[in-house]
Amino acid sequence: MTNLDASLREQVRVLGEGLGRTMSAALGADFLARVESIRSLSKQVHQGDMPPQALSEALKDLADEELLPVARAFTQFLNLANAAEQHYRARERVVEDYRRGEQPGFTLLLNKLQGAGLQPDEIFNSLCNQRVELVFTAHPTEVSRRTLIQKYDALDACLADYEQSSNEKKRLLVLQRLEELIAQAWHTDEIRSQRPSPVDEAKWGFAVIENSLWQAVPAYYRALDERLLAVAGRTLPLDVAPIRFASWMGGDRDGNPRVTSRVTQEVLWLSRWMAADLYHRDIDQLRSELSMHDACDALIKRVGPVREPYRVLLGQVRDRLRATLDWLKARLDGKPYEDERILFDADGLREPLLLCYESLCAKGMQVIADGLLKDILRRLSAFGMNLLRLDVRQEAPRHAQAISEATQYLGLGDYAEWDEQRRVDFLLHELTNPRPLLPQNWPCSDETREVLDTCGVIAAERHDAVGAYVISMAGQPSDVLAVALLLKTAGLDRPMRIVPLFETLADLERAPRVIDGLLSLSWYRDYTKGRQEVMIGYSDSAKDAGQLAASWAQYRAQEAVTDVCARHQVHLTLFHGRGGTVGRGGGPTQAAILAQPPGSVQGRLRVTEQGEMIRFKFGLPALAERALEVYTCAVLEATLAPPPAPRPEWRELMNRLASEAVGSYRALVKDTPDFVRYFRQLTPEQELAKLPLGSRPAKRKPGGGIESLRAIPWIFAWTQVRLMLPAWLGSDTALEQAVARGETPALREMIEGWPFFASNINMLEMVLAKVDLASVREYEELLVEDALKPLGESLRQREIQLVQCLLTLREQQELLEQVPLTQQAISVRNPYIIPLHQLQAELMARVRACEQQGVCSTTANQAMLERALMVTIAGIAAGLRNTG
């Protein structure tokens, strides 16, 4: 592809003209002309025909009251361009930015596997045993408001009608509807008035399933069955679901005081209510369709000799779902409710549906059975009766605090002061002790009571409603045993998946020793029943050590943990805490999975899908279908035909690169005295805290420095100013020194033959293409004190040298030569994003002057400036399709 598809350009044009008419009607033709002149000037600056100062001077001339509508104009256009691109990607089934020749479908993969000597039965059995779980998380929460997302999704249907319009009258009607939606978006606030609650975030996740995945999942399995039938002569069993779904929304309490045990309980009930409601709608429709009278003996015996047996049985099912909805509503309202018809688990719904399916097939009506009825059975296998299994996450120190309070209350000493062996001995003794550790209402701190109440919620729920208990900051075996004891104390009488999360560089290096220590305990091996899950954190490790060193540490930790589990004959599932941005482990799914160490996938994978990436990958049914196919194919290939292990000399070189990268990264971020001041003056890091992005605070500890800042705002801040520092800092030193040592041929061999290294270089190239040094310079001129500007100049020079090094390494003339869709998407958006950068810098200067010098004329004027600043933040995030 050398140019963006003509239909995409046409749709962007149509939407842009509609926005122009809307703005003209709202603010006048003179305002539209002003915006157009800024856009034209920005395009000239981007093409190098005008100096950046020309644009900044034009924006400085804007009065305070003009800044907000101009910021809104460019932000709205970028949102509309995203809507058009989403539609284009859905139509072309492109969900990620693959390099040329890297986007196989299922048919191509089957041919590849068979060509490698794998038999159809091996492929079929691997698929049946595959278990991929996509875990939706709220952070970074969507910058766009949910009400605006719904309007952009409605644009998708209009764009499809526009493409298919066969006559002028119909096309005119479609254009009128498009303009109506554009006007609705223009007259809707882009920025939330308050932060969403954890329950709001969970409801957003439910909406993605209701509006997209509920249709996409059965459609995907229909396509998969068709291909399997051609290759293996059979389809997936109805109770098999290679891909399932879980959530952290309402369960992730790591550093978020707003997620309480009550919130978790409410989200669990809401999730079940949403599932029951969706099934109720399905059964209602199915009952209207299954008017057949011919049925098998088992069905006749069940309902009696009636005229329409399927409708009678489905009517009973519908009544049970109605009772289930009423029961859940009563629970949410805090009221009692009893009804023997309540459906507590998926089997209660699956059994009558399977009876209908088998009866239809037995009576020669399989074509009917394989319609909506089969779709509902597929949904039941994927979503169960809970819609999303809810994980709980809490940090290890909170559990240690709870145990410490307990041991002091019992007169046993202070658990916090014990060494690791004494802790393990105590925990194992109490885990095997039949008596409870504590009385039910013993006096403890509010923090410990909250931990115990959360464990109580888990204990009271059915096993299929709750997923894993994830422990952040895990560092030793006692961290896992402590959770097991707290769950036992709360009354949990079944094993639960307890998942240590290893995040920092030190944590990752410690991971294999921790897992080996756990699996060496006979009680723990019995508890896990031969299965262990380990979560690899991408965000904090990259913030701690830089992207390149963190990536290599994650790879080595996975290798080592895989070896440990193999030695103990325990089946390992790796849980990848990947974000949407490169600095948080983001990147194309297929490349990321195939870049894992050989043997580490084994048909099982859990991975977080975060914030705005959920919408970009799953927001439309066609996109979601393709995303599900990508996951299935990548895991199947990584399981049956994993890439070869890296050569020893490649590992040696990677060790050197990582060592040089982490040294260079930390020398700047942690050891340069002026760095923090430069970061806070240049970027909107302080201002981000005012944007109601999500329910979590920006910092784990109020008042802390860079070390306490979460990875999301750390990366978000650098993205806003287009320096993208966290994604490349350290890599520059490592690669340039390797080239200087004459290791270019080895680096090229690694790109060609090692998917892990190729994936890192590909992501580095993509992020460098998003850097805009002219914009960085404008921020610096307006916001950074003179004494710090040499630091900024050195960083820009480092980025320029890295780009040249990468181009030499790749033997390319420009970045992203092999990824034209991404290259052109960035180029098309830049004339609209660049004014937002310069507006943002100007607004930051004016807002900071108001705060520091009190130069704003009125409080209302300051509020208006701050609102305009928030709009630029949302607009830049939309234009770059990245938050944190």
XYZ file of N, CA and C in Angstrom, residues 611-731:
363
model
N -7.554 0.137 28.690
C -8.044 1.463 28.346
C -8.472 1.639 26.908
N -7.863 2.640 26.252
C -8.292 2.993 24.897
C -8.012 1.888 23.894
N -7.066 0.965 24.188
C -6.771 -0.123 23.267
C -7.932 -1.102 23.175
N -8.754 -1.188 24.216
C -9.936 -2.048 24.156
C -10.852 -1.573 23.044
N -11.063 -0.255 22.965
C -11.937 0.266 21.910
C -11.313 0.093 20.533
N -10.008 0.357 20.415
C -9.365 0.264 19.106
C -9.345 -1.174 18.583
N -9.315 -2.170 19.480
C -9.225 -3.562 19.042
C -10.545 -4.312 19.102
N -11.440 -3.883 20.005
C -12.674 -4.645 20.218
C -13.939 -3.798 20.122
N -13.791 -2.507 19.788
C -14.937 -1.609 19.834
C -15.975 -1.839 18.758
N -15.576 -2.431 17.631
C -16.506 -2.754 16.551
C -16.463 -4.261 16.316
N -17.601 -4.887 16.024
C -17.611 -6.350 15.873
C -16.603 -6.886 14.866
N -16.453 -6.216 13.723
C -15.505 -6.719 12.717
C -14.067 -6.631 13.210
N -13.732 -5.551 13.915
C -12.390 -5.441 14.503
C -12.182 -6.515 15.559
N -13.200 -6.734 16.380
C -13.084 -7.729 17.444
C -12.884 -9.129 16.865
N -13.614 -9.458 15.808
C -13.433 -10.767 15.163
C -11.988 -10.966 14.736
N -11.427 -9.934 14.108
C -10.051 -10.049 13.631
C -9.074 -10.149 14.806
N -9.320 -9.390 15.881
C -8.443 -9.450 17.046
C -8.463 -10.844 17.673
N -9.635 -11.456 17.753
C -9.743 -12.811 18.301
C -8.987 -13.804 17.426
N -9.067 -13.617 16.121
C -8.340 -14.488 15.201
C -6.832 -14.333 15.399
N -6.372 -13.097 15.571
C -4.943 -12.849 15.764
C -4.450 -13.561 17.026
N -5.204 -13.443 18.112
C -4.797 -14.101 19.358
C -4.749 -15.624 19.184
N -5.795 -16.176 18.588
C -5.850 -17.628 18.430
C -4.696 -18.130 17.570
N -4.463 -17.458 16.463
C -3.397 -17.879 15.544
C -2.027 -17.762 16.204
N -1.788 -16.651 16.875
C -0.464 -16.423 17.459
C -0.161 -17.439 18.551
N -1.137 -17.727 19.409
C -0.916 -18.699 20.487
C -0.761 -20.098 19.909
N -1.544 -20.418 18.880
C -1.427 -21.734 18.244
C -0.042 -21.916 17.627
N 0.438 -20.880 16.932
C 1.748 -20.979 16.304
C 2.859 -21.031 17.355
N 2.749 -20.199 18.400
C 3.777 -20.199 19.442
C 3.818 -21.526 20.190
N 2.681 -22.243 20.218
C 2.621 -23.535 20.912
C 3.156 -24.670 20.037
N 2.696 -24.707 18.781
C 3.030 -25.841 17.912
C 4.306 -25.622 17.095
N 4.627 -24.393 16.784
C 5.825 -24.113 15.970
C 6.547 -22.902 16.527
N 7.030 -22.996 17.783
C 7.672 -21.835 18.407
C 8.958 -21.470 17.681
N 9.346 -20.200 17.764
C 10.613 -19.792 17.147
C 11.776 -20.469 17.858
N 12.898 -20.622 17.186
C 14.054 -21.248 17.841
C 14.608 -20.362 18.954
N 15.297 -20.997 19.883
C 15.942 -20.235 20.962
C 17.045 -19.364 20.378
N 17.321 -18.230 20.984
C 18.387 -17.353 20.469
C 19.758 -18.024 20.590
N 20.620 -17.689 19.650
C 21.985 -18.218 19.695
C 22.723 -17.675 20.934
N 23.690 -18.419 21.432
C 24.452 -17.935 22.608
C 25.095 -16.577 22.376
N 25.617 -16.351 21.154
C 26.273 -15.061 20.908
C 25.253 -13.917 20.874
N 24.004 -14.216 20.484
C 22.964 -13.194 20.516
C 22.630 -12.837 21.966
N 22.574 -13.846 22.817
C 22.277 -13.599 24.228
C 23.377 -12.735 24.858
N 24.619 -13.041 24.512
C 25.731 -12.247 25.041
C 25.622 -10.792 24.622
N 25.309 -10.586 23.341
C 25.178 -9.220 22.849
C 23.981 -8.536 23.506
N 22.887 -9.266 23.679
C 21.707 -8.681 24.326
C 22.013 -8.309 25.767
N 22.799 -9.112 26.451
C 23.204 -8.771 27.818
C 23.977 -7.454 27.852
N 24.879 -7.280 26.882
C 25.648 -6.028 26.825
C 24.738 -4.851 26.523
N 23.845 -5.029 25.546
C 22.916 -3.948 25.184
C 22.074 -3.536 26.390
N 21.537 -4.522 27.108
C 20.672 -4.222 28.256
C 21.453 -3.515 29.357
N 22.667 -3.972 29.602
C 23.487 -3.343 30.650
C 23.797 -1.892 30.310
N 24.168 -1.647 29.048
C 24.473 -0.282 28.632
C 23.212 0.584 28.636
N 22.090 -0.019 28.234
C 20.830 0.739 28.178
C 20.373 1.161 29.563
N 20.378 0.231 30.523
C 19.892 0.573 31.861
C 20.826 1.586 32.528
N 22.134 1.453 32.281
C 23.063 2.432 32.848
C 22.810 3.818 32.309
N 22.587 3.910 30.998
C 22.336 5.208 30.374
C 21.005 5.796 30.827
N 19.980 4.954 30.906
C 18.645 5.397 31.315
C 18.672 5.952 32.744
N 19.254 5.187 33.653
C 19.250 5.609 35.057
C 20.170 6.804 35.298
N 21.221 6.904 34.490
C 22.121 8.057 34.640
C 21.365 9.353 34.403
N 20.407 9.329 33.495
C 19.626 10.541 33.241
C 18.472 10.672 34.230
N 17.624 9.635 34.307
C 16.373 9.733 35.061
C 16.611 9.804 36.560
N 17.598 9.064 37.058
C 17.772 8.977 38.507
C 18.978 9.756 39.034
N 19.968 9.969 38.169
C 21.208 10.553 38.679
C 21.480 11.973 38.184
N 20.669 12.499 37.275
C 20.872 13.864 36.792
C 20.053 14.824 37.647
N 20.687 15.702 38.402
C 19.958 16.544 39.359
C 18.851 17.385 38.724
N 19.073 17.882 37.509
C 18.096 18.783 36.893
C 16.974 18.060 36.155
N 17.052 16.732 36.080
C 16.108 16.025 35.211
C 14.658 16.194 35.667
N 14.398 16.027 36.952
C 13.021 16.111 37.440
C 12.444 17.498 37.182
N 13.245 18.543 37.418
C 12.764 19.910 37.152
C 12.455 20.083 35.672
N 13.324 19.578 34.821
C 13.089 19.682 33.378
C 11.797 18.953 32.994
N 11.627 17.741 33.486
C 10.431 16.937 33.191
C 9.162 17.677 33.598
N 9.170 18.249 34.786
C 7.952 18.882 35.295
C 7.685 20.234 34.644
N 8.729 20.903 34.193
C 8.502 22.169 33.491
C 8.061 21.936 32.046
N 8.630 20.957 31.397
C 8.354 20.724 29.972
C 6.996 20.082 29.736
N 6.639 19.093 30.538
C 5.461 18.271 30.257
C 4.268 18.692 31.109
N 3.074 18.258 30.724
C 1.890 18.551 31.542
C 1.670 17.524 32.649
N 2.747 17.003 33.229
C 2.610 15.972 34.266
C 1.764 16.477 35.440
N 2.010 17.714 35.892
C 1.237 18.251 37.012
C -0.219 18.485 36.599
N -0.412 18.939 35.371
C -1.761 19.247 34.903
C -2.593 17.984 34.666
N -1.924 16.865 34.385
C -2.652 15.618 34.129
C -3.493 15.190 35.322
N -3.020 15.517 36.512
C -3.761 15.124 37.713
C -5.152 15.743 37.737
N -5.335 16.867 37.020
C -6.642 17.536 36.993
C -7.599 16.898 35.993
N -7.065 16.085 35.070
C -7.909 15.464 34.050
C -8.548 14.216 34.633
N -9.881 14.142 34.671
C -10.533 12.987 35.308
C -10.487 11.744 34.425
N -9.284 11.187 34.288
C -9.079 10.043 33.395
C -9.682 8.755 33.935
N -9.348 8.418 35.150
C -9.804 7.151 35.705
C -9.965 7.260 37.204
N -10.312 6.134 37.825
C -10.614 6.184 39.250
C -9.359 6.193 40.111
N -8.198 5.853 39.528
C -6.981 5.756 40.328
C -6.266 7.098 40.433
N -5.624 7.383 41.570
C -4.796 8.586 41.676
C -3.552 8.444 40.820
N -2.954 9.587 40.426
C -1.791 9.552 39.550
C -0.565 9.009 40.253
N -0.526 9.143 41.579
C 0.634 8.683 42.334
C 0.214 7.654 43.369
N 1.100 6.687 43.618
C 0.849 5.732 44.688
C 0.938 6.420 46.051
N 1.901 7.375 46.163
C 2.083 8.105 47.414
C 2.009 9.597 47.135
N 1.032 10.294 47.704
C 0.930 11.736 47.478
C 2.211 12.438 47.903
N 2.659 13.382 47.083
C 3.825 14.166 47.428
C 5.138 13.537 47.037
N 5.110 12.310 46.490
C 6.344 11.648 46.102
C 6.905 12.211 44.815
N 8.094 11.779 44.467
C 8.742 12.242 43.246
C 8.475 11.311 42.079
N 9.446 11.262 41.130
C 9.303 10.418 39.951
C 9.088 8.967 40.335
N 9.788 8.529 41.401
C 9.700 7.115 41.789
C 8.287 6.732 42.218
N 7.495 7.694 42.715
C 6.141 7.383 43.168
C 5.105 7.573 42.066
N 5.517 8.173 40.952
C 4.595 8.429 39.848
C 4.260 7.117 39.149
N 3.006 6.878 38.865
C 2.627 5.659 38.157
C 3.188 5.684 36.735
N 3.352 4.496 36.175
C 3.910 4.406 34.824
C 3.020 5.094 33.798
N 1.715 5.113 34.046
C 0.798 5.682 33.053
C 1.011 7.185 32.872
N 0.905 8.009 33.941
C 1.155 9.444 33.726
C 2.594 9.748 33.342
N 3.543 8.927 33.772
C 4.946 9.105 33.376
C 5.061 9.051 31.859
N 4.453 8.055 31.254
C 4.537 7.897 29.799
C 3.597 8.883 29.092
N 2.415 9.073 29.659
C 1.433 9.994 29.080
C 2.045 11.392 28.939
N 2.742 11.843 29.969
C 3.304 13.198 29.953
C 4.307 13.371 28.821
N 5.196 12.396 28.624
C 6.183 12.489 27.551
C 5.540 12.347 26.176
N 4.463 11.573 26.105
C 3.751 11.426 24.831
C 3.113 12.744 24.420
N 2.541 13.452 25.393
C 1.868 14.709 25.089
C 2.791 15.712 24.412
N 4.065 15.737 24.802
C 4.989 16.724 24.220
C 5.761 16.153 23.035
N 5.463 14.914 22.657
C 6.008 14.259 21.461
C 7.497 13.946 21.534
N 8.035 13.771 22.761
C 9.427 13.331 22.850
C 9.506 11.818 23.045
N 8.450 11.213 23.597
C 8.343 9.756 23.769
C 9.546 9.177 24.508
N 10.114 9.938 25.426
C 11.396 9.584 26.039
C 11.438 8.175 26.645
N 10.417 7.731 27.427
C 10.538 6.420 28.083
C 10.692 5.251 27.120
N 10.232 5.406 25.888
C 10.255 4.289 24.945
C 11.588 4.119 24.235
N 12.462 5.155 24.267
C 13.734 5.017 23.540
C 14.973 5.333 24.369
N 14.798 6.004 25.507
C 15.959 6.380 26.299
C 16.711 5.127 26.768
N 18.002 5.116 26.590
C 18.825 3.956 26.916
C 19.102 3.111 25.700
N 18.071 2.908 24.858
C 18.271 2.167 23.610
C 19.254 2.901 22.706
